[in-house]
Amino acid sequence: MGRHDGDCSVAQAKAMCHCASRRLVVHVVDATSLVFVLILQASILNYYIIQYYKSSVGPYFWFIGDFICLFIFAGTLTTSYRYLTRCKECHPCKGDKSFYLSPKRIVANFPISKLGMLPLSYVSWFLYSCLLLAKVILIFKSEIPEQVKPDEAFGPQLLQIAIALSGIIFLLLVEGHNWAERGSPRYIYVTGVCGKTGIEILDTVSLLSILLTASTQSFLTTSLENTVIILSAFNFFLPVLALYKLSLCDFAAHPFSLPIGILHNLLHLCLVDVPFLCVRVYLWLFHKQHASIFIMKNVFSIILVLRGMYPDLVKFGQTFCRVKPADTENGTGNATELEGLNKRSGSADNFEEINLGSGDKDENLVQPILKKTIKSADTTVKISA
């Protein structure tokens, strides 16, 4: 028996080493691809700026910002790999095994349940978006769109492709934080966010192409130009919320998960889909411009958001609004239960683990808590009546 157990242990150790090696290779490929795409995009956009400001050395300083973003992305993916490797090796119930790259070691009393375990994921995308939008604004607010010609290598098509590379950068960044089991809520969310964000960035590039079309120069006003750029900026910053939600420890059961999803859908509806649709319809009806196929994408997105947001709002009302009366009448019983749910998202003493499993355990634990709090609220209402 002892020899058999030893053989099993050796086999398990070899399997774990093989899995770790495979994950390391995939992670290195993702990181290398992200660096390559980032350098390619930065070089193309910087070329347009440098060619326009030939007499100045100022445009070359954009490379400094690009290298800063590159190092931030590299640090983000390195931290995520070390953290996710530790998640596979450790469990918070096994004692004090704090992650040495945890933000708590930098910031005292770090609120894990509020800021997430890997805040560099959304911070790095936010900084990258700021730099990218600065270049986009500089390009489209100058005379560069009027100078580029379709028959040149560095024409309007290459400019659009360079901006659209942001979708690939986002995909590689998110996949670098995704070791979840196939079919789990976290895995499904990651794949959905990558696909949706990629389409949204293409939608943004399509809207920006209005500023590159020669036929629109006759009626293109400053207000319309600024509107297009501002709306495009919203679409680049909104993925920050998706990355923040992904950084939460207990993805399926975290109390912030539902409100963040509702907020993201509302902002996307009000700042992206409806305004994009209005701009395209305006150009189509009043200026007889070719209607982009993305006009139907905006319509589909509005319908999907409205249909999907209603059950989320109902669940949000049941989960949060109906708990408050029970808390005020019965003391801190329900608050204690919700605090226990928050503690599962990250402990101050143990290793904070992102749930990479199927999520069934989380749902089984959350449902009794919600049922109990809702039942207490109903009882309180009946007594008051």
mmCIF file of N, CA and C in Angstrom, residues 263-340:
data_model
loop_
_atom_site.group_PDB
_atom_site.id
_atom_site.type_symbol
_atom_site.label_atom_id
_atom_site.label_comp_id
_atom_site.label_asym_id
_atom_site.label_seq_id
_atom_site.Cartn_x
_atom_site.Cartn_y
_atom_site.Cartn_z
ATOM 1 N N LEU A 263 -24.280 48.669 -13.589
ATOM 2 C CA LEU A 263 -23.676 49.967 -13.909
ATOM 3 C C LEU A 263 -23.008 49.940 -15.281
ATOM 4 N N HIS A 264 -22.308 48.859 -15.574
ATOM 5 C CA HIS A 264 -21.634 48.747 -16.869
ATOM 6 C C HIS A 264 -22.646 48.762 -18.013
ATOM 7 N N ASN A 265 -23.742 48.037 -17.856
ATOM 8 C CA ASN A 265 -24.763 48.007 -18.905
ATOM 9 C C ASN A 265 -25.431 49.368 -19.084
ATOM 10 N N LEU A 266 -25.711 50.042 -17.970
ATOM 11 C CA LEU A 266 -26.338 51.362 -18.053
ATOM 12 C C LEU A 266 -25.427 52.370 -18.752
ATOM 13 N N LEU A 267 -24.159 52.386 -18.349
ATOM 14 C CA LEU A 267 -23.223 53.319 -18.967
ATOM 15 C C LEU A 267 -23.031 53.010 -20.449
ATOM 16 N N HIS A 268 -22.967 51.730 -20.760
ATOM 17 C CA HIS A 268 -22.785 51.358 -22.162
ATOM 18 C C HIS A 268 -24.004 51.750 -22.990
ATOM 19 N N LEU A 269 -25.175 51.607 -22.410
ATOM 20 C CA LEU A 269 -26.400 51.971 -23.120
ATOM 21 C C LEU A 269 -26.483 53.479 -23.341
ATOM 22 N N CYS A 270 -26.171 54.249 -22.298
ATOM 23 C CA CYS A 270 -26.359 55.702 -22.355
ATOM 24 C C CYS A 270 -25.200 56.439 -23.024
ATOM 25 N N LEU A 271 -23.988 55.879 -22.944
ATOM 26 C CA LEU A 271 -22.816 56.585 -23.451
ATOM 27 C C LEU A 271 -22.287 56.043 -24.771
ATOM 28 N N VAL A 272 -22.720 54.850 -25.151
ATOM 29 C CA VAL A 272 -22.163 54.240 -26.364
ATOM 30 C C VAL A 272 -23.259 53.915 -27.372
ATOM 31 N N ASP A 273 -24.108 52.957 -27.041
ATOM 32 C CA ASP A 273 -25.039 52.431 -28.044
ATOM 33 C C ASP A 273 -26.022 53.483 -28.548
ATOM 34 N N VAL A 274 -26.711 54.155 -27.634
ATOM 35 C CA VAL A 274 -27.697 55.161 -28.057
ATOM 36 C C VAL A 274 -27.027 56.344 -28.758
ATOM 37 N N PRO A 275 -25.950 56.932 -28.214
ATOM 38 C CA PRO A 275 -25.303 58.040 -28.944
ATOM 39 C C PRO A 275 -24.715 57.623 -30.293
ATOM 40 N N PHE A 276 -24.085 56.445 -30.355
ATOM 41 C CA PHE A 276 -23.542 55.981 -31.632
ATOM 42 C C PHE A 276 -24.656 55.853 -32.668
ATOM 43 N N LEU A 277 -25.780 55.300 -32.239
ATOM 44 C CA LEU A 277 -26.914 55.137 -33.145
ATOM 45 C C LEU A 277 -27.439 56.494 -33.614
ATOM 46 N N CYS A 278 -27.515 57.448 -32.703
ATOM 47 C CA CYS A 278 -28.021 58.779 -33.067
ATOM 48 C C CYS A 278 -27.101 59.470 -34.072
ATOM 49 N N VAL A 279 -25.800 59.370 -33.869
ATOM 50 C CA VAL A 279 -24.855 60.002 -34.797
ATOM 51 C C VAL A 279 -24.972 59.388 -36.184
ATOM 52 N N ARG A 280 -25.075 58.081 -36.248
ATOM 53 C CA ARG A 280 -25.151 57.413 -37.550
ATOM 54 C C ARG A 280 -26.471 57.714 -38.258
ATOM 55 N N VAL A 281 -27.559 57.726 -37.504
ATOM 56 C CA VAL A 281 -28.850 58.061 -38.117
ATOM 57 C C VAL A 281 -28.852 59.509 -38.589
ATOM 58 N N TYR A 282 -28.243 60.389 -37.825
ATOM 59 C CA TYR A 282 -28.153 61.802 -38.222
ATOM 60 C C TYR A 282 -27.394 61.959 -39.539
ATOM 61 N N LEU A 283 -26.256 61.286 -39.657
ATOM 62 C CA LEU A 283 -25.482 61.375 -40.896
ATOM 63 C C LEU A 283 -26.222 60.739 -42.064
ATOM 64 N N TRP A 284 -26.980 59.717 -41.785
ATOM 65 C CA TRP A 284 -27.711 59.014 -42.840
ATOM 66 C C TRP A 284 -28.887 59.847 -43.363
ATOM 67 N N LEU A 285 -29.666 60.411 -42.451
ATOM 68 C CA LEU A 285 -30.893 61.100 -42.846
ATOM 69 C C LEU A 285 -30.649 62.533 -43.308
ATOM 70 N N PHE A 286 -29.741 63.233 -42.639
ATOM 71 C CA PHE A 286 -29.579 64.660 -42.920
ATOM 72 C C PHE A 286 -28.448 64.963 -43.900
ATOM 73 N N HIS A 287 -27.480 64.053 -44.013
ATOM 74 C CA HIS A 287 -26.353 64.316 -44.911
ATOM 75 C C HIS A 287 -26.174 63.221 -45.958
ATOM 76 N N LYS A 288 -27.131 62.292 -46.024
ATOM 77 C CA LYS A 288 -27.148 61.257 -47.065
ATOM 78 C C LYS A 288 -25.855 60.450 -47.109
ATOM 79 N N GLN A 289 -25.279 60.211 -45.935
ATOM 80 C CA GLN A 289 -24.059 59.423 -45.864
ATOM 81 C C GLN A 289 -24.389 57.932 -45.803
ATOM 82 N N HIS A 290 -23.418 57.137 -46.230
ATOM 83 C CA HIS A 290 -23.607 55.689 -46.204
ATOM 84 C C HIS A 290 -23.771 55.219 -44.764
ATOM 85 N N ALA A 291 -24.836 54.470 -44.503
ATOM 86 C CA ALA A 291 -25.108 53.968 -43.154
ATOM 87 C C ALA A 291 -24.261 52.726 -42.893
ATOM 88 N N SER A 292 -23.444 52.796 -41.856
ATOM 89 C CA SER A 292 -22.595 51.661 -41.509
ATOM 90 C C SER A 292 -23.443 50.490 -41.031
ATOM 91 N N ILE A 293 -22.931 49.272 -41.274
ATOM 92 C CA ILE A 293 -23.632 48.086 -40.796
ATOM 93 C C ILE A 293 -23.676 48.053 -39.279
ATOM 94 N N PHE A 294 -22.786 48.822 -38.642
ATOM 95 C CA PHE A 294 -22.774 48.866 -37.180
ATOM 96 C C PHE A 294 -24.009 49.569 -36.627
ATOM 97 N N ILE A 295 -24.797 50.187 -37.485
ATOM 98 C CA ILE A 295 -26.037 50.785 -37.004
ATOM 99 C C ILE A 295 -26.976 49.700 -36.484
ATOM 100 N N MET A 296 -26.951 48.528 -37.115
ATOM 101 C CA MET A 296 -27.755 47.408 -36.630
ATOM 102 C C MET A 296 -27.124 46.775 -35.398
ATOM 103 N N LYS A 297 -25.803 46.843 -35.309
ATOM 104 C CA LYS A 297 -25.148 46.358 -34.089
ATOM 105 C C LYS A 297 -25.595 47.181 -32.892
ATOM 106 N N ASN A 298 -25.703 48.502 -33.065
ATOM 107 C CA ASN A 298 -26.175 49.352 -31.971
ATOM 108 C C ASN A 298 -27.610 49.022 -31.589
ATOM 109 N N VAL A 299 -28.452 48.749 -32.583
ATOM 110 C CA VAL A 299 -29.844 48.385 -32.298
ATOM 111 C C VAL A 299 -29.906 47.066 -31.532
ATOM 112 N N PHE A 300 -29.161 46.063 -31.995
ATOM 113 C CA PHE A 300 -29.141 44.771 -31.305
ATOM 114 C C PHE A 300 -28.639 44.922 -29.874
ATOM 115 N N SER A 301 -27.602 45.715 -29.707
ATOM 116 C CA SER A 301 -27.024 45.890 -28.378
ATOM 117 C C SER A 301 -28.007 46.568 -27.429
ATOM 118 N N ILE A 302 -28.745 47.554 -27.925
ATOM 119 C CA ILE A 302 -29.743 48.228 -27.086
ATOM 120 C C ILE A 302 -30.822 47.248 -26.645
ATOM 121 N N ILE A 303 -31.293 46.425 -27.574
ATOM 122 C CA ILE A 303 -32.335 45.448 -27.236
ATOM 123 C C ILE A 303 -31.816 44.430 -26.221
ATOM 124 N N LEU A 304 -30.607 43.931 -26.439
ATOM 125 C CA LEU A 304 -30.045 42.927 -25.531
ATOM 126 C C LEU A 304 -29.817 43.498 -24.137
ATOM 127 N N VAL A 305 -29.326 44.732 -24.070
ATOM 128 C CA VAL A 305 -29.081 45.342 -22.758
ATOM 129 C C VAL A 305 -30.386 45.552 -22.007
ATOM 130 N N LEU A 306 -31.402 46.046 -22.694
ATOM 131 C CA LEU A 306 -32.686 46.286 -22.033
ATOM 132 C C LEU A 306 -33.321 44.983 -21.557
ATOM 133 N N ARG A 307 -33.234 43.944 -22.375
ATOM 134 C CA ARG A 307 -33.819 42.661 -21.980
ATOM 135 C C ARG A 307 -33.022 41.995 -20.862
ATOM 136 N N GLY A 308 -31.710 42.129 -20.914
ATOM 137 C CA GLY A 308 -30.887 41.480 -19.900
ATOM 138 C C GLY A 308 -30.792 42.247 -18.603
ATOM 139 N N MET A 309 -31.030 43.554 -18.653
ATOM 140 C CA MET A 309 -30.871 44.362 -17.454
ATOM 141 C C MET A 309 -32.079 44.267 -16.525
ATOM 142 N N TYR A 310 -33.245 43.963 -17.066
ATOM 143 C CA TYR A 310 -34.444 43.906 -16.227
ATOM 144 C C TYR A 310 -34.338 42.850 -15.127
ATOM 145 N N PRO A 311 -33.999 41.588 -15.445
ATOM 146 C CA PRO A 311 -33.865 40.614 -14.346
ATOM 147 C C PRO A 311 -32.752 40.966 -13.371
ATOM 148 N N ASP A 312 -31.697 41.621 -13.860
ATOM 149 C CA ASP A 312 -30.630 42.045 -12.946
ATOM 150 C C ASP A 312 -31.130 43.108 -11.978
ATOM 151 N N LEU A 313 -31.947 44.033 -12.473
ATOM 152 C CA LEU A 313 -32.502 45.062 -11.593
ATOM 153 C C LEU A 313 -33.450 44.454 -10.563
ATOM 154 N N VAL A 314 -34.241 43.469 -10.990
ATOM 155 C CA VAL A 314 -35.143 42.793 -10.048
ATOM 156 C C VAL A 314 -34.340 42.075 -8.973
ATOM 157 N N LYS A 315 -33.301 41.379 -9.393
ATOM 158 C CA LYS A 315 -32.462 40.665 -8.428
ATOM 159 C C LYS A 315 -31.739 41.631 -7.503
ATOM 160 N N PHE A 316 -31.303 42.756 -8.057
ATOM 161 C CA PHE A 316 -30.640 43.765 -7.237
ATOM 162 C C PHE A 316 -31.590 44.311 -6.176
ATOM 163 N N GLY A 317 -32.837 44.571 -6.577
ATOM 164 C CA GLY A 317 -33.814 45.065 -5.610
ATOM 165 C C GLY A 317 -34.115 44.054 -4.523
ATOM 166 N N GLN A 318 -34.229 42.783 -4.893
ATOM 167 C CA GLN A 318 -34.508 41.749 -3.903
ATOM 168 C C GLN A 318 -33.335 41.528 -2.963
ATOM 169 N N THR A 319 -32.132 41.617 -3.504
ATOM 170 C CA THR A 319 -30.948 41.295 -2.710
ATOM 171 C C THR A 319 -30.557 42.416 -1.764
ATOM 172 N N PHE A 320 -30.645 43.661 -2.232
ATOM 173 C CA PHE A 320 -30.115 44.776 -1.458
ATOM 174 C C PHE A 320 -31.205 45.631 -0.807
ATOM 175 N N CYS A 321 -32.263 45.913 -1.547
ATOM 176 C CA CYS A 321 -33.271 46.828 -1.016
ATOM 177 C C CYS A 321 -34.122 46.176 0.063
ATOM 178 N N ARG A 322 -34.444 44.903 -0.078
ATOM 179 C CA ARG A 322 -35.318 44.243 0.880
ATOM 180 C C ARG A 322 -34.585 43.780 2.117
ATOM 181 N N VAL A 323 -33.255 43.828 2.107
ATOM 182 C CA VAL A 323 -32.493 43.427 3.283
ATOM 183 C C VAL A 323 -32.446 44.535 4.312
ATOM 184 N N LYS A 324 -32.536 45.792 3.871
ATOM 185 C CA LYS A 324 -32.378 46.917 4.785
ATOM 186 C C LYS A 324 -33.422 46.954 5.895
ATOM 187 N N PRO A 325 -34.742 46.748 5.626
ATOM 188 C CA PRO A 325 -35.695 46.777 6.724
ATOM 189 C C PRO A 325 -35.404 45.733 7.780
ATOM 190 N N ALA A 326 -34.985 44.552 7.375
ATOM 191 C CA ALA A 326 -34.682 43.511 8.347
ATOM 192 C C ALA A 326 -33.498 43.903 9.202
ATOM 193 N N ASP A 327 -32.533 44.609 8.620
ATOM 194 C CA ASP A 327 -31.369 45.024 9.398
ATOM 195 C C ASP A 327 -31.762 46.037 10.459
ATOM 196 N N THR A 328 -32.661 46.967 10.116
ATOM 197 C CA THR A 328 -33.019 48.011 11.064
ATOM 198 C C THR A 328 -33.887 47.471 12.183
ATOM 199 N N GLU A 329 -34.702 46.449 11.900
ATOM 200 C CA GLU A 329 -35.604 45.923 12.915
ATOM 201 C C GLU A 329 -34.952 44.852 13.766
ATOM 202 N N ASN A 330 -34.181 43.993 13.143
ATOM 203 C CA ASN A 330 -33.666 42.828 13.848
ATOM 204 C C ASN A 330 -32.231 42.991 14.312
ATOM 205 N N GLY A 331 -31.681 44.166 14.179
ATOM 206 C CA GLY A 331 -30.321 44.350 14.649
ATOM 207 C C GLY A 331 -29.329 44.087 13.545
ATOM 208 N N THR A 332 -28.250 43.424 13.895
ATOM 209 C CA THR A 332 -27.151 43.230 12.947
ATOM 210 C C THR A 332 -27.041 41.799 12.473
ATOM 211 N N GLY A 333 -28.107 41.017 12.618
ATOM 212 C CA GLY A 333 -28.023 39.611 12.230
ATOM 213 C C GLY A 333 -27.745 39.445 10.759
ATOM 214 N N ASN A 334 -28.563 40.119 9.917
ATOM 215 C CA ASN A 334 -28.376 39.974 8.481
ATOM 216 C C ASN A 334 -27.095 40.641 8.022
ATOM 217 N N ALA A 335 -26.742 41.751 8.671
ATOM 218 C CA ALA A 335 -25.488 42.410 8.305
ATOM 219 C C ALA A 335 -24.310 41.493 8.568
ATOM 220 N N THR A 336 -24.418 40.724 9.675
ATOM 221 C CA THR A 336 -23.340 39.787 9.980
ATOM 222 C C THR A 336 -23.228 38.725 8.902
ATOM 223 N N GLU A 337 -24.397 38.270 8.408
ATOM 224 C CA GLU A 337 -24.368 37.251 7.362
ATOM 225 C C GLU A 337 -23.730 37.791 6.094
ATOM 226 N N LEU A 338 -24.070 39.038 5.734
ATOM 227 C CA LEU A 338 -23.484 39.611 4.534
ATOM 228 C C LEU A 338 -22.006 39.895 4.731
ATOM 229 N N GLU A 339 -21.612 40.238 5.962
ATOM 230 C CA GLU A 339 -20.193 40.426 6.226
ATOM 231 C C GLU A 339 -19.439 39.117 6.067
ATOM 232 N N GLY A 340 -20.091 38.023 6.480
ATOM 233 C CA GLY A 340 -19.468 36.723 6.276
ATOM 234 C C GLY A 340 -19.281 36.422 4.811
#
